[in-house]
């Protein structure tokens, strides 16, 4: 098959039911070029690339390779034509080895003992591109950065000409991202084309040659990176001028609310996911924990909210020891929780909205009498949350699963805040939300800080951490690398701490 | 004493063979991510089909072939319902059990108690069969036994050492990722379920043609459920299935031998299930669920493009 010199997508449109995911999108990319695809969450970037990779089919439009119209029916066709894709959520089989993962779908692998044969090839490619991978390890033993390298090697080994990377840096430390960028530049130098999806402006500007901006499924701007800047790109991406312009007023922090002392927590696979962590959170303060996911943050939150047992150390709330107390007791002590996986742990998808607004508090006198729930109060409670927190919902009598991610998150936040907690634990509260919802939720957190709640914020988004927090801690491999007041922190230091250096 | 030992070992292998065949089938089915609880039904259908065709044609080989075909046909229902229609696999499998058992007794009624006119002769491997003890036990067995050995080893090689094996396991572990690698999930799963049905049918034929040499209602006697336990006991590994099948086969034989000395057969009948619970228990104690090697997406329907 001839190498891809030029690839075009022409007038591509895609509809899901009645929503328009892509509308008349046209662009082209040439060999050796790195093209940035910029847009908010939900702008249709991933859909467009899934069409190119033929995971889904477009409703209108066509794809041309070297000027010729091609019909790609499945990823198999795309792979054969030299198109590869690294998804945001890696498409790897966790229980299989690196070699087995790469052998799957590698046409040239021999029928018998494919993994052994592939292992040799992998080592060859690793050397050329400076990608270090151990072929015999199982995927679940690898870090996110290593898994990404496996994905890239997988594409390279099959002779990819055009590689699509979907939000590749979202799981990486700033240093790992730099490494990725140098690999991508080397690939472009060797004549590969790369499409780089991101919603981070700095990244696009630093790695790409050209950038396309997508909004609501349509291309709203295209330019070379030299002739644009962050401001212009942001305006195109969001469709209005200001993005985040919070004035965080200075508030003296109040008395101590949460104290975590030498906490040790076992993980799912390891003896110790959290290795002796200590910190304090005060009233009127947002305390942020930054770090790449999977460094013990989830286990830490689960212990504080009573969902997991600690094997050492203690947790005090207002001086009261709640170590290893039940989730009900923890919640009754005034700790509320906006969980990381909102669909899995934040709501019961099939229950109605009003039922979801009293989860954890259905046993309160206000909402129940003996064995029976007081639906009248519950419904008026639900109505007021929907109104106060600007939740867009057809009615409170709809199953909550019908709401969008942003509205579900607003409702969860509303439920957790109206309980008037002393401590709010928020894990990745704006992950995957559109700009409007993100802005709203961040404002709410700041407002609650002003009203006297202590907030423990866990986030991977450094922008969010810097905007909201009074103090920032960084977690790496289950330990806190350091705690800095936000005024004294800069992004480079935080980045180094995320990769394991102490401050 | 020697003759008792030989007879026990012999009966163990005979009782273990249908368990092995059906377990191999369930292993490949489950490795592709489909749970088929209908083994009892598929075995019953295979047993009846094998018996009727052998009676009619006088050829036990034709009987075996039609049993395999019958198993494939009835498992196709489960494949269609659980892969194409994405229905609940537990319900579909249970329905298959009842359908198979009911169908088998309906079609088998006229043949109850009829003796088999032809027997499948034991296949004597020259020279090796003359080795004392081992020779008589291992090398003078029915053809099903040898076939099951070959199939077991083949399946192990297929699953662990070939590209198809990686593909089957990947589909059971992570269909979305497998599809992104260019695999057709439905095709792989259909093939695996049908192979599983064929092997269950073959196991049924062993029961009516070799084990009891006749057809009675309830011939399968709960073996289909033991197979499901055995699949877990074997941790989805064909080689461990050998161990499990003969161990459980031995328990079957012991039921008859130990009865006269006062051990209730019901107690021994519980053994396969207790052994499975013990394996699950031991697996649960070891660190991490990965020790059990259950295919990650077992029993989950897959919808294209949905993540």
JSON list of C-alpha atoms in Angstrom, two decimals, chain A residues 46 50 53 55-56 75-76 79 87 90-96 100 103-115 140 151 154 158 268-269 271, chain B residues 31 157-171 173-174 176-183 287-288 290 293-296 302 304-305 307:
[
{"chain": "A", "resi": 46, "resn": "UNK", "atom": "CA", "xyz": [-13.18, 12.37, 19.18]},
{"chain": "A", "resi": 50, "resn": "UNK", "atom": "CA", "xyz": [-13.32, 7.83, 15.31]},
{"chain": "A", "resi": 53, "resn": "UNK", "atom": "CA", "xyz": [-10.28, 5.48, 12.19]},
{"chain": "A", "resi": 55, "resn": "UNK", "atom": "CA", "xyz": [-14.72, 2.88, 14.51]},
{"chain": "A", "resi": 56, "resn": "UNK", "atom": "CA", "xyz": [-17.91, 4.66, 13.48]},
{"chain": "A", "resi": 75, "resn": "UNK", "atom": "CA", "xyz": [-10.59, -0.16, 11.98]},
{"chain": "A", "resi": 76, "resn": "UNK", "atom": "CA", "xyz": [-9.07, -3.10, 10.11]},
{"chain": "A", "resi": 79, "resn": "UNK", "atom": "CA", "xyz": [-5.04, 0.10, 9.90]},
{"chain": "A", "resi": 87, "resn": "UNK", "atom": "CA", "xyz": [-7.43, 6.56, 22.33]},
{"chain": "A", "resi": 90, "resn": "UNK", "atom": "CA", "xyz": [-6.17, 3.14, 26.20]},
{"chain": "A", "resi": 91, "resn": "UNK", "atom": "CA", "xyz": [-7.41, 0.25, 24.14]},
{"chain": "A", "resi": 92, "resn": "UNK", "atom": "CA", "xyz": [-5.26, -2.35, 25.85]},
{"chain": "A", "resi": 93, "resn": "UNK", "atom": "CA", "xyz": [-6.06, -5.69, 27.40]},
{"chain": "A", "resi": 94, "resn": "UNK", "atom": "CA", "xyz": [-5.07, -5.31, 31.03]},
{"chain": "A", "resi": 95, "resn": "UNK", "atom": "CA", "xyz": [-4.50, -9.00, 31.76]},
{"chain": "A", "resi": 96, "resn": "UNK", "atom": "CA", "xyz": [-2.33, -9.61, 28.70]},
{"chain": "A", "resi": 100, "resn": "UNK", "atom": "CA", "xyz": [0.33, -10.17, 23.34]},
{"chain": "A", "resi": 103, "resn": "UNK", "atom": "CA", "xyz": [0.41, -9.22, 18.45]},
{"chain": "A", "resi": 104, "resn": "UNK", "atom": "CA", "xyz": [-3.39, -8.90, 18.54]},
{"chain": "A", "resi": 105, "resn": "UNK", "atom": "CA", "xyz": [-4.31, -7.37, 15.22]},
{"chain": "A", "resi": 106, "resn": "UNK", "atom": "CA", "xyz": [-0.76, -7.47, 13.87]},
{"chain": "A", "resi": 107, "resn": "UNK", "atom": "CA", "xyz": [-1.26, -9.21, 10.56]},
{"chain": "A", "resi": 108, "resn": "UNK", "atom": "CA", "xyz": [2.34, -10.24, 10.06]},
{"chain": "A", "resi": 109, "resn": "UNK", "atom": "CA", "xyz": [2.58, -12.07, 13.38]},
{"chain": "A", "resi": 110, "resn": "UNK", "atom": "CA", "xyz": [3.00, -15.81, 12.78]},
{"chain": "A", "resi": 111, "resn": "UNK", "atom": "CA", "xyz": [0.11, -18.10, 13.69]},
{"chain": "A", "resi": 112, "resn": "UNK", "atom": "CA", "xyz": [2.10, -20.06, 16.26]},
{"chain": "A", "resi": 113, "resn": "UNK", "atom": "CA", "xyz": [4.00, -18.28, 19.03]},
{"chain": "A", "resi": 114, "resn": "UNK", "atom": "CA", "xyz": [3.05, -14.80, 17.81]},
{"chain": "A", "resi": 115, "resn": "UNK", "atom": "CA", "xyz": [4.05, -13.05, 21.03]},
{"chain": "A", "resi": 140, "resn": "UNK", "atom": "CA", "xyz": [-1.91, -3.58, 34.50]},
{"chain": "A", "resi": 151, "resn": "UNK", "atom": "CA", "xyz": [-0.04, 2.14, 22.16]},
{"chain": "A", "resi": 154, "resn": "UNK", "atom": "CA", "xyz": [1.60, -0.83, 18.49]},
{"chain": "A", "resi": 158, "resn": "UNK", "atom": "CA", "xyz": [2.00, -1.91, 11.93]},
{"chain": "A", "resi": 268, "resn": "UNK", "atom": "CA", "xyz": [-6.55, -2.95, 45.32]},
{"chain": "A", "resi": 269, "resn": "UNK", "atom": "CA", "xyz": [-3.34, -4.48, 44.12]},
{"chain": "A", "resi": 271, "resn": "UNK", "atom": "CA", "xyz": [-0.18, -3.34, 50.26]},
{"chain": "B", "resi": 31, "resn": "UNK", "atom": "CA", "xyz": [-12.86, -17.17, 27.17]},
{"chain": "B", "resi": 157, "resn": "UNK", "atom": "CA", "xyz": [-2.12, -24.67, 22.26]},
{"chain": "B", "resi": 158, "resn": "UNK", "atom": "CA", "xyz": [-4.78, -22.68, 20.44]},
{"chain": "B", "resi": 159, "resn": "UNK", "atom": "CA", "xyz": [-5.60, -20.46, 23.39]},
{"chain": "B", "resi": 160, "resn": "UNK", "atom": "CA", "xyz": [-2.14, -19.84, 24.76]},
{"chain": "B", "resi": 161, "resn": "UNK", "atom": "CA", "xyz": [0.21, -20.11, 21.81]},
{"chain": "B", "resi": 162, "resn": "UNK", "atom": "CA", "xyz": [-1.51, -18.86, 18.67]},
{"chain": "B", "resi": 163, "resn": "UNK", "atom": "CA", "xyz": [-2.84, -15.64, 17.19]},
{"chain": "B", "resi": 164, "resn": "UNK", "atom": "CA", "xyz": [-6.40, -16.95, 17.25]},
{"chain": "B", "resi": 165, "resn": "UNK", "atom": "CA", "xyz": [-5.94, -17.66, 20.92]},
{"chain": "B", "resi": 166, "resn": "UNK", "atom": "CA", "xyz": [-4.83, -14.11, 21.65]},
{"chain": "B", "resi": 167, "resn": "UNK", "atom": "CA", "xyz": [-7.82, -12.89, 19.68]},
{"chain": "B", "resi": 168, "resn": "UNK", "atom": "CA", "xyz": [-10.31, -15.09, 21.53]},
{"chain": "B", "resi": 169, "resn": "UNK", "atom": "CA", "xyz": [-8.92, -14.12, 24.93]},
{"chain": "B", "resi": 170, "resn": "UNK", "atom": "CA", "xyz": [-8.81, -10.45, 24.00]},
{"chain": "B", "resi": 171, "resn": "UNK", "atom": "CA", "xyz": [-12.45, -10.49, 22.97]},
{"chain": "B", "resi": 173, "resn": "UNK", "atom": "CA", "xyz": [-11.19, -9.45, 28.23]},
{"chain": "B", "resi": 174, "resn": "UNK", "atom": "CA", "xyz": [-11.91, -6.23, 26.40]},
{"chain": "B", "resi": 176, "resn": "UNK", "atom": "CA", "xyz": [-13.90, -2.55, 22.75]},
{"chain": "B", "resi": 177, "resn": "UNK", "atom": "CA", "xyz": [-10.11, -2.70, 22.52]},
{"chain": "B", "resi": 178, "resn": "UNK", "atom": "CA", "xyz": [-10.27, -5.82, 20.37]},
{"chain": "B", "resi": 179, "resn": "UNK", "atom": "CA", "xyz": [-12.61, -4.14, 17.96]},
{"chain": "B", "resi": 180, "resn": "UNK", "atom": "CA", "xyz": [-10.27, -1.18, 17.71]},
{"chain": "B", "resi": 181, "resn": "UNK", "atom": "CA", "xyz": [-7.62, -3.70, 16.64]},
{"chain": "B", "resi": 182, "resn": "UNK", "atom": "CA", "xyz": [-9.79, -4.70, 13.72]},
{"chain": "B", "resi": 183, "resn": "UNK", "atom": "CA", "xyz": [-11.50, -7.81, 15.13]},
{"chain": "B", "resi": 287, "resn": "UNK", "atom": "CA", "xyz": [-3.95, -11.21, 46.61]},
{"chain": "B", "resi": 288, "resn": "UNK", "atom": "CA", "xyz": [-6.08, -9.77, 43.90]},
{"chain": "B", "resi": 290, "resn": "UNK", "atom": "CA", "xyz": [-6.49, -11.56, 38.84]},
{"chain": "B", "resi": 293, "resn": "UNK", "atom": "CA", "xyz": [-8.22, -15.43, 35.62]},
{"chain": "B", "resi": 294, "resn": "UNK", "atom": "CA", "xyz": [-11.89, -15.00, 34.93]},
{"chain": "B", "resi": 295, "resn": "UNK", "atom": "CA", "xyz": [-12.31, -13.28, 31.56]},
{"chain": "B", "resi": 296, "resn": "UNK", "atom": "CA", "xyz": [-12.95, -9.65, 32.52]},
{"chain": "B", "resi": 302, "resn": "UNK", "atom": "CA", "xyz": [-21.05, -5.92, 23.71]},
{"chain": "B", "resi": 304, "resn": "UNK", "atom": "CA", "xyz": [-20.42, -1.82, 18.84]},
{"chain": "B", "resi": 305, "resn": "UNK", "atom": "CA", "xyz": [-18.98, 1.61, 19.38]},
{"chain": "B", "resi": 307, "resn": "UNK", "atom": "CA", "xyz": [-17.81, 2.50, 25.69]}
]
